[in-house]
PDB file of C-alpha atoms and ligand atoms in Angstrom:
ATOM      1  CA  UNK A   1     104.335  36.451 177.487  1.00  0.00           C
ATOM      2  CA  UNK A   2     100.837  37.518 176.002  1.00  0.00           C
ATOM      3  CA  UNK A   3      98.622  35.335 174.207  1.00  0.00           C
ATOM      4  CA  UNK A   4      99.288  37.544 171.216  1.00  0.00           C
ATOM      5  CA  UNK A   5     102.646  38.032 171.373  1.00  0.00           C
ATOM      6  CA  UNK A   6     102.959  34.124 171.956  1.00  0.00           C
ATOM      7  CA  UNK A   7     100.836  33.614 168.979  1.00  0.00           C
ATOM      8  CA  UNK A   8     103.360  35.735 167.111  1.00  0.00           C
ATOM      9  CA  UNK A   9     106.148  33.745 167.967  1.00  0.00           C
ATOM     10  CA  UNK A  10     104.278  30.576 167.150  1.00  0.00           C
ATOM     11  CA  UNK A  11     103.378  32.070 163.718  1.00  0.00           C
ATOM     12  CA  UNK A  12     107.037  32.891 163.151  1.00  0.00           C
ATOM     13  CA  UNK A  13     108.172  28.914 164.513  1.00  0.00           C
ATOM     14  CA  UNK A  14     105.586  27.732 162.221  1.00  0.00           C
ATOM     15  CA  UNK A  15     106.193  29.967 158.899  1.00  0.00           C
ATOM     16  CA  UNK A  16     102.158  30.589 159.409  1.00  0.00           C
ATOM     17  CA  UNK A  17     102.300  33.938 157.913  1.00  0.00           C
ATOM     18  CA  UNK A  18      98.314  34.918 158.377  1.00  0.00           C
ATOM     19  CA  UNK A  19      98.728  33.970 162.580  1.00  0.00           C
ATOM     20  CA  UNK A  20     101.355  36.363 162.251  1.00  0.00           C
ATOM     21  CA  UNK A  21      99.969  39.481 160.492  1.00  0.00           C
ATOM     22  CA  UNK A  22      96.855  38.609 162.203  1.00  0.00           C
ATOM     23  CA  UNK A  23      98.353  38.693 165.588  1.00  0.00           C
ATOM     24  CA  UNK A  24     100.885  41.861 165.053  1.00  0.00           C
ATOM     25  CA  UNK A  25      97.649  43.624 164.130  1.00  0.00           C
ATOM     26  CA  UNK A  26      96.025  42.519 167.322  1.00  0.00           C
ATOM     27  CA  UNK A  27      99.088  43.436 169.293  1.00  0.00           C
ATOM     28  CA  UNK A  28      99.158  46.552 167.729  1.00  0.00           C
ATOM     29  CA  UNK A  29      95.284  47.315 168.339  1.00  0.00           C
ATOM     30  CA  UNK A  30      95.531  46.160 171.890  1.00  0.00           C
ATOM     31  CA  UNK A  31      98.493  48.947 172.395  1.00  0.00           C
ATOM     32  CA  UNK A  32     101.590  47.175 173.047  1.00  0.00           C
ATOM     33  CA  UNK A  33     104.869  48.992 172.094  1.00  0.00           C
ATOM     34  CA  UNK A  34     106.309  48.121 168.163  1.00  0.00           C
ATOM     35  CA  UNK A  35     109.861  47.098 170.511  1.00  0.00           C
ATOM     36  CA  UNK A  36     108.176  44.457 172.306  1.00  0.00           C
ATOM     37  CA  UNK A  37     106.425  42.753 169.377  1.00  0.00           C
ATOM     38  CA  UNK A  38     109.330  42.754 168.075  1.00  0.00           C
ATOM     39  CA  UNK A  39     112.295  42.123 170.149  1.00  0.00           C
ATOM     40  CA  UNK A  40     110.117  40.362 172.582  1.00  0.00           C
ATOM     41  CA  UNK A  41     108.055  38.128 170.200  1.00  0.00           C
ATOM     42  CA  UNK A  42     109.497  38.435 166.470  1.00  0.00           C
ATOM     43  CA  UNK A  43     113.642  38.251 167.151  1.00  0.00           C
ATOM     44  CA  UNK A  44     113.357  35.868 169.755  1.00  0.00           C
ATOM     45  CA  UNK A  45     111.177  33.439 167.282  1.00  0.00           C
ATOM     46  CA  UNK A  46     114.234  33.868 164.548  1.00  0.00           C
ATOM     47  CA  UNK A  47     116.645  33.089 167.387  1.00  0.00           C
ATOM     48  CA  UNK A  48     114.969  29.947 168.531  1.00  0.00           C
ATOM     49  CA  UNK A  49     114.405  29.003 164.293  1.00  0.00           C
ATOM     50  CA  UNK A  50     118.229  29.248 164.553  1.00  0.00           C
ATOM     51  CA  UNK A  51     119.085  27.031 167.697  1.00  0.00           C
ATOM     52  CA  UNK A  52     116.743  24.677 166.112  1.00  0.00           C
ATOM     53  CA  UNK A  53     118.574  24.198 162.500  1.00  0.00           C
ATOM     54  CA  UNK A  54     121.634  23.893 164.673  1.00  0.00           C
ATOM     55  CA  UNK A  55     119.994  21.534 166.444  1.00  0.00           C
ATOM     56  CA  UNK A  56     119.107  19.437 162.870  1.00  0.00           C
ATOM     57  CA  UNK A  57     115.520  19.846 164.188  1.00  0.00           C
ATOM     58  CA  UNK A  58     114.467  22.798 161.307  1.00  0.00           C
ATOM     59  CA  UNK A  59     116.303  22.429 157.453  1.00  0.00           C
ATOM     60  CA  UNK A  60     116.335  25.432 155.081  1.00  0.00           C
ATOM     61  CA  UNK A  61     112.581  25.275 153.851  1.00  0.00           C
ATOM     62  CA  UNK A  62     111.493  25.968 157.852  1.00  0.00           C
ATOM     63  CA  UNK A  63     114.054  28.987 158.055  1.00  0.00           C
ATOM     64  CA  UNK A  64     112.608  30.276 155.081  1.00  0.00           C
ATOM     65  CA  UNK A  65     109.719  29.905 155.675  1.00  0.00           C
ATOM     66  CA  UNK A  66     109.897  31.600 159.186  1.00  0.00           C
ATOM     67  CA  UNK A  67     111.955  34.290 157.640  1.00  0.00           C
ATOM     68  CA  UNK A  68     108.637  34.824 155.472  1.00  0.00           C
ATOM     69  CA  UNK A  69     106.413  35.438 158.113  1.00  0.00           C
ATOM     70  CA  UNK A  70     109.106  37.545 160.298  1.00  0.00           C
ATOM     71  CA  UNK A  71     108.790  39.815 157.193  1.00  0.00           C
ATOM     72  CA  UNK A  72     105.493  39.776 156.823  1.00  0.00           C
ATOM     73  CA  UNK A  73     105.258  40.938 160.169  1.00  0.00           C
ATOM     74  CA  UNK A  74     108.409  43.519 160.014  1.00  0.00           C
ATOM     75  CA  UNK A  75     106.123  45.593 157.205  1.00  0.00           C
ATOM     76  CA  UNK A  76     103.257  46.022 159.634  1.00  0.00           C
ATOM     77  CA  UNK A  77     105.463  47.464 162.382  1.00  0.00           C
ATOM     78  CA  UNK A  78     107.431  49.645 159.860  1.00  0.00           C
ATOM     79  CA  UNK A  79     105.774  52.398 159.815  1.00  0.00           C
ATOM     80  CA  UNK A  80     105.936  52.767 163.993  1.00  0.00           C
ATOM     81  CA  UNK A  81     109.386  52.035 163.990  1.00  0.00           C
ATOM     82  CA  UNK A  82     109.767  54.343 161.125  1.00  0.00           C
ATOM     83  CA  UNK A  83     108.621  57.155 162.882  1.00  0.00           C
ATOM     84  CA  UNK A  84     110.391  59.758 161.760  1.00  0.00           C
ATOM     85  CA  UNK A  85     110.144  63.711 162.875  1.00  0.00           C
ATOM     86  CA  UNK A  86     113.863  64.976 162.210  1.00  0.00           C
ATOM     87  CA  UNK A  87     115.389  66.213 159.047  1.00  0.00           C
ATOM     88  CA  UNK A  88     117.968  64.313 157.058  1.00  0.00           C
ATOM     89  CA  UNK A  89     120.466  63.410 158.884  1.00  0.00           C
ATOM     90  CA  UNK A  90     122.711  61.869 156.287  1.00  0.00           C
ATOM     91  CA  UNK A  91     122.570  58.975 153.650  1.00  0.00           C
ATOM     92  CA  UNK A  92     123.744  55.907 153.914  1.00  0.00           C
ATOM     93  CA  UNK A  93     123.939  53.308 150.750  1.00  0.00           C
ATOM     94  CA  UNK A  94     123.346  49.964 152.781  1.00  0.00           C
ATOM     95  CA  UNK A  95     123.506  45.902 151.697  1.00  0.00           C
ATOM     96  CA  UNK A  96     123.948  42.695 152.625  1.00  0.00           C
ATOM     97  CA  UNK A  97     127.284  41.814 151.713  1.00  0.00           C
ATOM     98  CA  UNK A  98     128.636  39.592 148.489  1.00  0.00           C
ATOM     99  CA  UNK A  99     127.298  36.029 148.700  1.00  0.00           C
ATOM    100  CA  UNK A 100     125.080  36.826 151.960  1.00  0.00           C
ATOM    101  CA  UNK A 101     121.312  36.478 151.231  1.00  0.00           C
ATOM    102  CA  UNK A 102     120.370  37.061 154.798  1.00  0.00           C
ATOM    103  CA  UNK A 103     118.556  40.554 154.426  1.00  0.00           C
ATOM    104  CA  UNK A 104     116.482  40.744 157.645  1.00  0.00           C
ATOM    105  CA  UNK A 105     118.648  42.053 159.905  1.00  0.00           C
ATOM    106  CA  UNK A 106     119.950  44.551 157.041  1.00  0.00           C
ATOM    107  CA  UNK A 107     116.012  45.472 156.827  1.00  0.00           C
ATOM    108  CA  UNK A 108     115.601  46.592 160.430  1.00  0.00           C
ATOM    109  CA  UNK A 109     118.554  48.779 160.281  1.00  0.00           C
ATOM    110  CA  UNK A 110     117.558  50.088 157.273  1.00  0.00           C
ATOM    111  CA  UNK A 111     113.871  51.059 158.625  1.00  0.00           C
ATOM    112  CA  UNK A 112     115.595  52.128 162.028  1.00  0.00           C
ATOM    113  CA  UNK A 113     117.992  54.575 160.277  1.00  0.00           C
ATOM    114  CA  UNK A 114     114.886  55.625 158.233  1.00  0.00           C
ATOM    115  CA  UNK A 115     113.030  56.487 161.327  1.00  0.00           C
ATOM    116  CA  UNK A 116     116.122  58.816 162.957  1.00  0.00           C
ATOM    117  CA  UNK A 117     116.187  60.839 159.799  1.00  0.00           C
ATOM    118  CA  UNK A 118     118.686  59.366 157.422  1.00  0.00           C
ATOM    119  CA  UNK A 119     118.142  58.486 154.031  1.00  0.00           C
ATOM    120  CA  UNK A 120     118.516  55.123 152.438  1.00  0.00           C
ATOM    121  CA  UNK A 121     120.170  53.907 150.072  1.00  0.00           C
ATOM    122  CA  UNK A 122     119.535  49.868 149.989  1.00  0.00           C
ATOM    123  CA  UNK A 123     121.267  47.562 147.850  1.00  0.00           C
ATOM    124  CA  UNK A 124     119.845  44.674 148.874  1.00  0.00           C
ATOM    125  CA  UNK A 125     121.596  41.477 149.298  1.00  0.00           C
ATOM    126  CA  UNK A 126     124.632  39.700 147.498  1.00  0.00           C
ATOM    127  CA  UNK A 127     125.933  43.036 147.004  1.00  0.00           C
ATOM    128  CA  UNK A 128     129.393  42.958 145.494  1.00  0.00           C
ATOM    129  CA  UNK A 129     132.570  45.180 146.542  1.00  0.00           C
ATOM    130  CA  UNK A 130     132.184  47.426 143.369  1.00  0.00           C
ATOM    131  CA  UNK A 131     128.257  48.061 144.022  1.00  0.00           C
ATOM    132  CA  UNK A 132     129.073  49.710 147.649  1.00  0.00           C
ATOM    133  CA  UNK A 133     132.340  51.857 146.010  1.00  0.00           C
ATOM    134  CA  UNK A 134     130.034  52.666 142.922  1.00  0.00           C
ATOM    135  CA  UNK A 135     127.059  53.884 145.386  1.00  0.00           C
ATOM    136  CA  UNK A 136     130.098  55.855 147.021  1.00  0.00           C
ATOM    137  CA  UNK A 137     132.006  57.577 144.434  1.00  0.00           C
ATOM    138  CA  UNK A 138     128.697  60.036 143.741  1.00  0.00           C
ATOM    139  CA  UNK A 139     129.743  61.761 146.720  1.00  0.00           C
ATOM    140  CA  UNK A 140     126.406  61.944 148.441  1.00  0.00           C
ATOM    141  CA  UNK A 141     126.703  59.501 150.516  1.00  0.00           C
ATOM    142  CA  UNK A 142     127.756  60.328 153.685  1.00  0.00           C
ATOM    143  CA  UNK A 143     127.795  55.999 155.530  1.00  0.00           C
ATOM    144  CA  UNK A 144     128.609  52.345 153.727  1.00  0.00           C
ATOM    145  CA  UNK A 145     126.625  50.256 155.889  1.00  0.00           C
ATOM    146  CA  UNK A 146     126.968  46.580 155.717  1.00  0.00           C
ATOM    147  CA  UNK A 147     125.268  43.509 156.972  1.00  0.00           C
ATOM    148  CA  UNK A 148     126.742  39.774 157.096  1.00  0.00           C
ATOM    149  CA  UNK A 149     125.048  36.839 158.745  1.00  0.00           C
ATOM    150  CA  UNK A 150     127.365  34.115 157.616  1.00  0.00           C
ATOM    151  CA  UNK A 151     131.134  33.186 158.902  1.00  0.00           C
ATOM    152  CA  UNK A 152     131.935  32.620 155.522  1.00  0.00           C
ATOM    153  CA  UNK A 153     130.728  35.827 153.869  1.00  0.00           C
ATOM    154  CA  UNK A 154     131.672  38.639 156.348  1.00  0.00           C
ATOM    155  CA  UNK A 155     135.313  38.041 155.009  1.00  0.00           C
ATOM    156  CA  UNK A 156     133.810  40.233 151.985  1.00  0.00           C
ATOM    157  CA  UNK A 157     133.632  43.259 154.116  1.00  0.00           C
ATOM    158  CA  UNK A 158     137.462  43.389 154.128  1.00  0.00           C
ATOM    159  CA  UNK A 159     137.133  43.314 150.484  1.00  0.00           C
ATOM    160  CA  UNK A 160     135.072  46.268 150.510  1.00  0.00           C
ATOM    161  CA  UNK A 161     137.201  48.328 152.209  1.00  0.00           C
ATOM    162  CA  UNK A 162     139.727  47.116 149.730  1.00  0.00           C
ATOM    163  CA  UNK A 163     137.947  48.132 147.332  1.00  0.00           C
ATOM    164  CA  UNK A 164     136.744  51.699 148.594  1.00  0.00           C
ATOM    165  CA  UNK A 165     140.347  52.027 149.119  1.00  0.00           C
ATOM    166  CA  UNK A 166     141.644  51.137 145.464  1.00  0.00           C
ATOM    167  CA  UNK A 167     138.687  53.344 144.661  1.00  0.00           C
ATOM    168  CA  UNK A 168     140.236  56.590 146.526  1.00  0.00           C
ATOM    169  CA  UNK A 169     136.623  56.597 148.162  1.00  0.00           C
ATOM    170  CA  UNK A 170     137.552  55.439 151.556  1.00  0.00           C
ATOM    171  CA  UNK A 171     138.153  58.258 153.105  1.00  0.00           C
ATOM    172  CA  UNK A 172     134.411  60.255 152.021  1.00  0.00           C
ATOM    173  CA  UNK A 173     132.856  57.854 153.463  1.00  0.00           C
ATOM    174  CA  UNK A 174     132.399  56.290 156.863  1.00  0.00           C
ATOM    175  CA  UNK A 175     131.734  52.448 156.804  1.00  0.00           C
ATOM    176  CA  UNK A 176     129.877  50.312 159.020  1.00  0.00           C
ATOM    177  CA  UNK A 177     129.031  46.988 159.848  1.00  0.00           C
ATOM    178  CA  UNK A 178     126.714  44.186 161.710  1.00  0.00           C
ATOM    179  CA  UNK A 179     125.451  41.042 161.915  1.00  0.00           C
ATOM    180  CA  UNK A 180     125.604  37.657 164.070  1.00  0.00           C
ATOM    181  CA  UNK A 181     129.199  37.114 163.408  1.00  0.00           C
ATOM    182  CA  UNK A 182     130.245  40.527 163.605  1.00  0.00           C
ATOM    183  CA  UNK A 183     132.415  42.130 166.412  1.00  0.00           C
ATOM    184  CA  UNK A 184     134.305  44.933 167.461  1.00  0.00           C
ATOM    185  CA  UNK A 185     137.476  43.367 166.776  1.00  0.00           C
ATOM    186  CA  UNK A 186     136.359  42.243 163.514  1.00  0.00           C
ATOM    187  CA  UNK A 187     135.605  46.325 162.554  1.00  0.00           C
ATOM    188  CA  UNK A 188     138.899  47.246 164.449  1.00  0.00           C
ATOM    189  CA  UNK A 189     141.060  44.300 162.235  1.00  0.00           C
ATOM    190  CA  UNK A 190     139.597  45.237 158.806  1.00  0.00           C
ATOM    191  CA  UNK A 191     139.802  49.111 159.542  1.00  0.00           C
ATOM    192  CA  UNK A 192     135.445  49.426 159.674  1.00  0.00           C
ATOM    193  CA  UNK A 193     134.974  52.795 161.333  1.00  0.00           C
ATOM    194  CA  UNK A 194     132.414  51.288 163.765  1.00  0.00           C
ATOM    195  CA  UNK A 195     130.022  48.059 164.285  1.00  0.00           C
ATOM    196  CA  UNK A 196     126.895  47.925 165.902  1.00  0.00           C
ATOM    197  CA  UNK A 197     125.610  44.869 167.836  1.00  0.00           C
ATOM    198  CA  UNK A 198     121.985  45.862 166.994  1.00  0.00           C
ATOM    199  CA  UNK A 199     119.867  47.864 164.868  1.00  0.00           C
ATOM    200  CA  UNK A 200     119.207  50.908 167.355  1.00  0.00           C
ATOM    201  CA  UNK A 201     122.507  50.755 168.320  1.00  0.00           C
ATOM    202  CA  UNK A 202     123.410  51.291 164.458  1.00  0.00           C
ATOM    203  CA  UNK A 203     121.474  54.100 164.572  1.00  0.00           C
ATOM    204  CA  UNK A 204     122.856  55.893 167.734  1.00  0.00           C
ATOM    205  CA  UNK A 205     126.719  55.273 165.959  1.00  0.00           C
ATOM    206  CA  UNK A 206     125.818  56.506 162.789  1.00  0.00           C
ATOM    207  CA  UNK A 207     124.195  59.461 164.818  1.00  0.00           C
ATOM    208  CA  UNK A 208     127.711  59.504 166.189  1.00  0.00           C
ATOM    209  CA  UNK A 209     129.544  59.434 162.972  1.00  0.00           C
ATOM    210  CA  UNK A 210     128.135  61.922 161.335  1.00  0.00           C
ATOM    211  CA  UNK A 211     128.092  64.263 164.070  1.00  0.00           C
TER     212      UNK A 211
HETATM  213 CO1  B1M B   1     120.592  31.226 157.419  1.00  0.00          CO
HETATM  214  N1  B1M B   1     122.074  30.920 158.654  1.00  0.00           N
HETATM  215  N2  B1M B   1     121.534  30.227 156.043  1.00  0.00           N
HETATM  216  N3  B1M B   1     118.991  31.486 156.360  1.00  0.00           N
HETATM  217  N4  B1M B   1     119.763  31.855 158.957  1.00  0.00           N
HETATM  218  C1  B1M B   1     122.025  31.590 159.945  1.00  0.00           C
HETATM  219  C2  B1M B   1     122.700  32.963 159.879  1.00  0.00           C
HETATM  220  C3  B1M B   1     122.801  30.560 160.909  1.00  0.00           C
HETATM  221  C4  B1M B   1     123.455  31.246 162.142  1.00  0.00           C
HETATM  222  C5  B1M B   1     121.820  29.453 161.349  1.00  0.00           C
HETATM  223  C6  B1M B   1     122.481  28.476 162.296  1.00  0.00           C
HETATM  224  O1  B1M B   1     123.251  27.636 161.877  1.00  0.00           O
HETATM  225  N5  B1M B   1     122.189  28.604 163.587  1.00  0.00           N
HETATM  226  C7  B1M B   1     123.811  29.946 159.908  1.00  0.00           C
HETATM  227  C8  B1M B   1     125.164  30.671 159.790  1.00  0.00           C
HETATM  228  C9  B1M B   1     126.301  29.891 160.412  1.00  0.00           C
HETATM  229  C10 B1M B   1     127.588  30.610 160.268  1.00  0.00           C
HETATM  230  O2  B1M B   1     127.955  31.168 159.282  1.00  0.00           O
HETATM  231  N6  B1M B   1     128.341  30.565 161.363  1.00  0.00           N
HETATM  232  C11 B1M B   1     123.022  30.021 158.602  1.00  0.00           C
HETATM  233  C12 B1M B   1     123.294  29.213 157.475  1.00  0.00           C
HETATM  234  C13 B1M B   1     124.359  28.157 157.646  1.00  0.00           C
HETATM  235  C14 B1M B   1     122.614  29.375 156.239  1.00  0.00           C
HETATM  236  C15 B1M B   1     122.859  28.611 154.931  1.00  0.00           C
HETATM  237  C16 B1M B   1     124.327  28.384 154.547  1.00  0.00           C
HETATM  238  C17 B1M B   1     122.068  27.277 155.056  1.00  0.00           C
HETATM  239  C18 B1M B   1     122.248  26.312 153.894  1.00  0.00           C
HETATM  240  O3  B1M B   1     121.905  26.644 152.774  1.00  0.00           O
HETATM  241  N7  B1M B   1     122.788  25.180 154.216  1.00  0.00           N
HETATM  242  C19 B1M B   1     122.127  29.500 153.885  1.00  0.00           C
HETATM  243  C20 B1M B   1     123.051  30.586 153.276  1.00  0.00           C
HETATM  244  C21 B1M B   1     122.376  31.338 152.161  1.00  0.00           C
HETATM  245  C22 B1M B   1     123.180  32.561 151.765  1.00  0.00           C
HETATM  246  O4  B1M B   1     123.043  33.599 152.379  1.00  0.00           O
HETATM  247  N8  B1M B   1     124.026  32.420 150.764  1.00  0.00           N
HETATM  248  C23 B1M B   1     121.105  30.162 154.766  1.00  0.00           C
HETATM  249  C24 B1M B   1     119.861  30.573 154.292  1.00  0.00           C
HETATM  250  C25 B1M B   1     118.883  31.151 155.067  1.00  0.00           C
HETATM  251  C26 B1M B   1     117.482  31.470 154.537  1.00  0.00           C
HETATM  252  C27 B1M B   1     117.486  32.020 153.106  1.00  0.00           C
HETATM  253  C28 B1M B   1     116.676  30.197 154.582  1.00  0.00           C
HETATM  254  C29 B1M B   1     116.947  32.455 155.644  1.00  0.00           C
HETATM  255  C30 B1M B   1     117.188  33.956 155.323  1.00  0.00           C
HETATM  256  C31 B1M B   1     115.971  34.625 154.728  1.00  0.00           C
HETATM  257  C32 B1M B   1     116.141  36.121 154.655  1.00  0.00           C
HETATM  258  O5  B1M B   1     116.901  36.763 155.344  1.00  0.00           O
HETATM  259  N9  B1M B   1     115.381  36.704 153.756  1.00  0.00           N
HETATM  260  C33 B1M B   1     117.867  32.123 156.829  1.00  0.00           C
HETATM  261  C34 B1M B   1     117.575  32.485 158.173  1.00  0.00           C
HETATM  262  C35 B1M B   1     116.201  33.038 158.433  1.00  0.00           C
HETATM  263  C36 B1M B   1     118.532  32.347 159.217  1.00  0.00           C
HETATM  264  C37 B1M B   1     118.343  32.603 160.732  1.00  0.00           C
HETATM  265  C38 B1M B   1     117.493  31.476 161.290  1.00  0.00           C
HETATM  266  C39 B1M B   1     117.724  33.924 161.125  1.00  0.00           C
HETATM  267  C40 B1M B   1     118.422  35.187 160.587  1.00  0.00           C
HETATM  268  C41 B1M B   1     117.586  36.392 160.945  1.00  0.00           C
HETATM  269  O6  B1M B   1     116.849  36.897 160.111  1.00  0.00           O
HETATM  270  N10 B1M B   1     117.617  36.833 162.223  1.00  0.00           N
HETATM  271  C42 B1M B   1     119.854  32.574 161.233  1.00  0.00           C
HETATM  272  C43 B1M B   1     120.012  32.090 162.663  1.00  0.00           C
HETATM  273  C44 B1M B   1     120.108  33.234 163.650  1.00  0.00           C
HETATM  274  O7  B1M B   1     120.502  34.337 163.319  1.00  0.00           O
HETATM  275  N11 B1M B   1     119.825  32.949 164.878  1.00  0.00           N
HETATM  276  C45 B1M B   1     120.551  31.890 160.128  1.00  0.00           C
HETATM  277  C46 B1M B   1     116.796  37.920 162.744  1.00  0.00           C
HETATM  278  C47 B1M B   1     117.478  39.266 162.468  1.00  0.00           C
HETATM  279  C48 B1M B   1     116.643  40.399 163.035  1.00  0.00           C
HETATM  280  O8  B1M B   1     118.726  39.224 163.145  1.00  0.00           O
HETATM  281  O9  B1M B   1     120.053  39.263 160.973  1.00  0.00           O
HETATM  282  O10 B1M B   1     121.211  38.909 163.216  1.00  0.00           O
HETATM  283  P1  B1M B   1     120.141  39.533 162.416  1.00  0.00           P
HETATM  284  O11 B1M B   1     120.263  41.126 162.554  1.00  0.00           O
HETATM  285  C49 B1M B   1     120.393  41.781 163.805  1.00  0.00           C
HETATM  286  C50 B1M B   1     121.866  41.999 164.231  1.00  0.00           C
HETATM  287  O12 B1M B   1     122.742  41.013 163.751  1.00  0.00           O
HETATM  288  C51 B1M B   1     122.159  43.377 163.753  1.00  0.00           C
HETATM  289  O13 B1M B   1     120.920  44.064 163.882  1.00  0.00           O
HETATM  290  C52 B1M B   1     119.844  43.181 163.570  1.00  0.00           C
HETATM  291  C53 B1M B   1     118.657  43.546 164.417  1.00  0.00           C
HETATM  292  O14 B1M B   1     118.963  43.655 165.765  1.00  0.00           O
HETATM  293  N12 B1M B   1     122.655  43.637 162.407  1.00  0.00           N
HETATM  294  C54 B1M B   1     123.354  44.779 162.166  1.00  0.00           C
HETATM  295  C55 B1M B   1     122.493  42.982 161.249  1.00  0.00           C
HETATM  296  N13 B1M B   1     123.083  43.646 160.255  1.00  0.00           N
HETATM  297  C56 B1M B   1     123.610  44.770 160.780  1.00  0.00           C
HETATM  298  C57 B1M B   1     124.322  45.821 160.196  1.00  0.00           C
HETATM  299  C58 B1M B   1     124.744  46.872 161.022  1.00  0.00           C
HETATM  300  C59 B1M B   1     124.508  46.844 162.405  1.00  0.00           C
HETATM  301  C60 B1M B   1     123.802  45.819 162.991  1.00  0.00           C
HETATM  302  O15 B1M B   1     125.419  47.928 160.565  1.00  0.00           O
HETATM  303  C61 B1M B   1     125.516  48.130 159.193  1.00  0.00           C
END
């Protein structure tokens, strides 16, 4: 790796905020691609902040910390991976689910379905049931999109199906869902109409959805 794009991962590691900004600027100046600082440098930092809390090396404050400067970083490389030159494609209301306060994963999608065309509706994180059927009774919005990091919160996507359901809003919208737990058979058991492993590949199936 580059000495910038190792610095960036170092600044992530580290929760050093300024090496990071400083560094995705650098990067940025120096011409390498917004996908590589961050899939190459930024997600692969997170991952390794994760192995190490498994690992009883790094304790809350450190992933916090981390997830500080990963966002720090994220808002410098928005606007590139934001690039957007297509009309509204849809809208999609979009959250981290009930109890969940993991919301960077949720914020890439979000900026990646920004960038294809589709407008966004977030709702931020610890979003109940009722917010995503509210945000889908209007009408307008075409895509529930929902995020879970946790084993023990991604049980509240079933509830928000439930609930869109109960509502008689299920079938306006289409719903969607990600994150580290998430799989296939996890959308296919709680009747999801897709799941995405990543956040371009949440864009190319709500591309897919709404076409
Ligand atoms: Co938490 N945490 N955390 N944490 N945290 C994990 C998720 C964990 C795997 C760490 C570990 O043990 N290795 C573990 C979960 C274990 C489990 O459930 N099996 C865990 C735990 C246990 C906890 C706490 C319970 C810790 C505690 O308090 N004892 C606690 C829970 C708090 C809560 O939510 N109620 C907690 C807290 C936190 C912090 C607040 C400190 C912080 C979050 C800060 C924030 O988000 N603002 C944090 C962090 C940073 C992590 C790790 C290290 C990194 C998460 C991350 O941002 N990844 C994480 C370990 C890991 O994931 N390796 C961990 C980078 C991000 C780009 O990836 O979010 O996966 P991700 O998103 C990807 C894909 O999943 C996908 O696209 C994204 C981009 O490619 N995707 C979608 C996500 N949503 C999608 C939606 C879609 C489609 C794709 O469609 C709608």
């Amino acid at each position: 790796m580059n000495p910038v794009l190792t610095a960036i991962h170092e600044g992530i590691m580290d929760g050093d905020r300024d090496l990071v900004v400083e560094n995705v600027q650098a990067a940025l100046a120096e011409g390498t691609a917004p996908g590589d600082i961050l899939n190459d440098a930024m997600i692969a930092a997170m991952g390794e902040v994760g192995q190490l809390f498994e690992e009883g090396e790094y304790f809350v404050p450190e992933m916090l910390i981390a997830a500080r400067a990963m966002k720090a970083g994220l808002e410098l490389l928005r606007p590139y991976l934001a690039e957007a030159d297509v009309k509204p494609a849809g809208k999609v209301a979009i959250g981290t689910v009930k109890g969940d306060l993991h919301d960077i994963g949720k914020n890439l999608v979000s900026i990646m379905l920004e960038g294809a065309g589709f407008e966004i509706q977030d709702l931020g994180v610890d979003v109940a049931p009722e917010a995503f059927t509210e945000a889908a009774k209007g009408g307008a919005v075409d895509i529930i999109a929902m995020s879970a990091l946790l084993t023990t919160t991604m049980t509240n996507m079933k509830e928000t199906v439930t609930a869109l359901e109960r509502a008689g809003v299920r079938d306006k919208v289409k719903v969607i869902i990600g994150g580290a737990p998430i799989t296939q058979a996890y959308a296919d058991q709680i009747g999801a109409d897709g799941y995405a492993p990543d956040a371009s590949r949440a864009v190319a199936l709500a591309k897919s959805l709404i076409a």
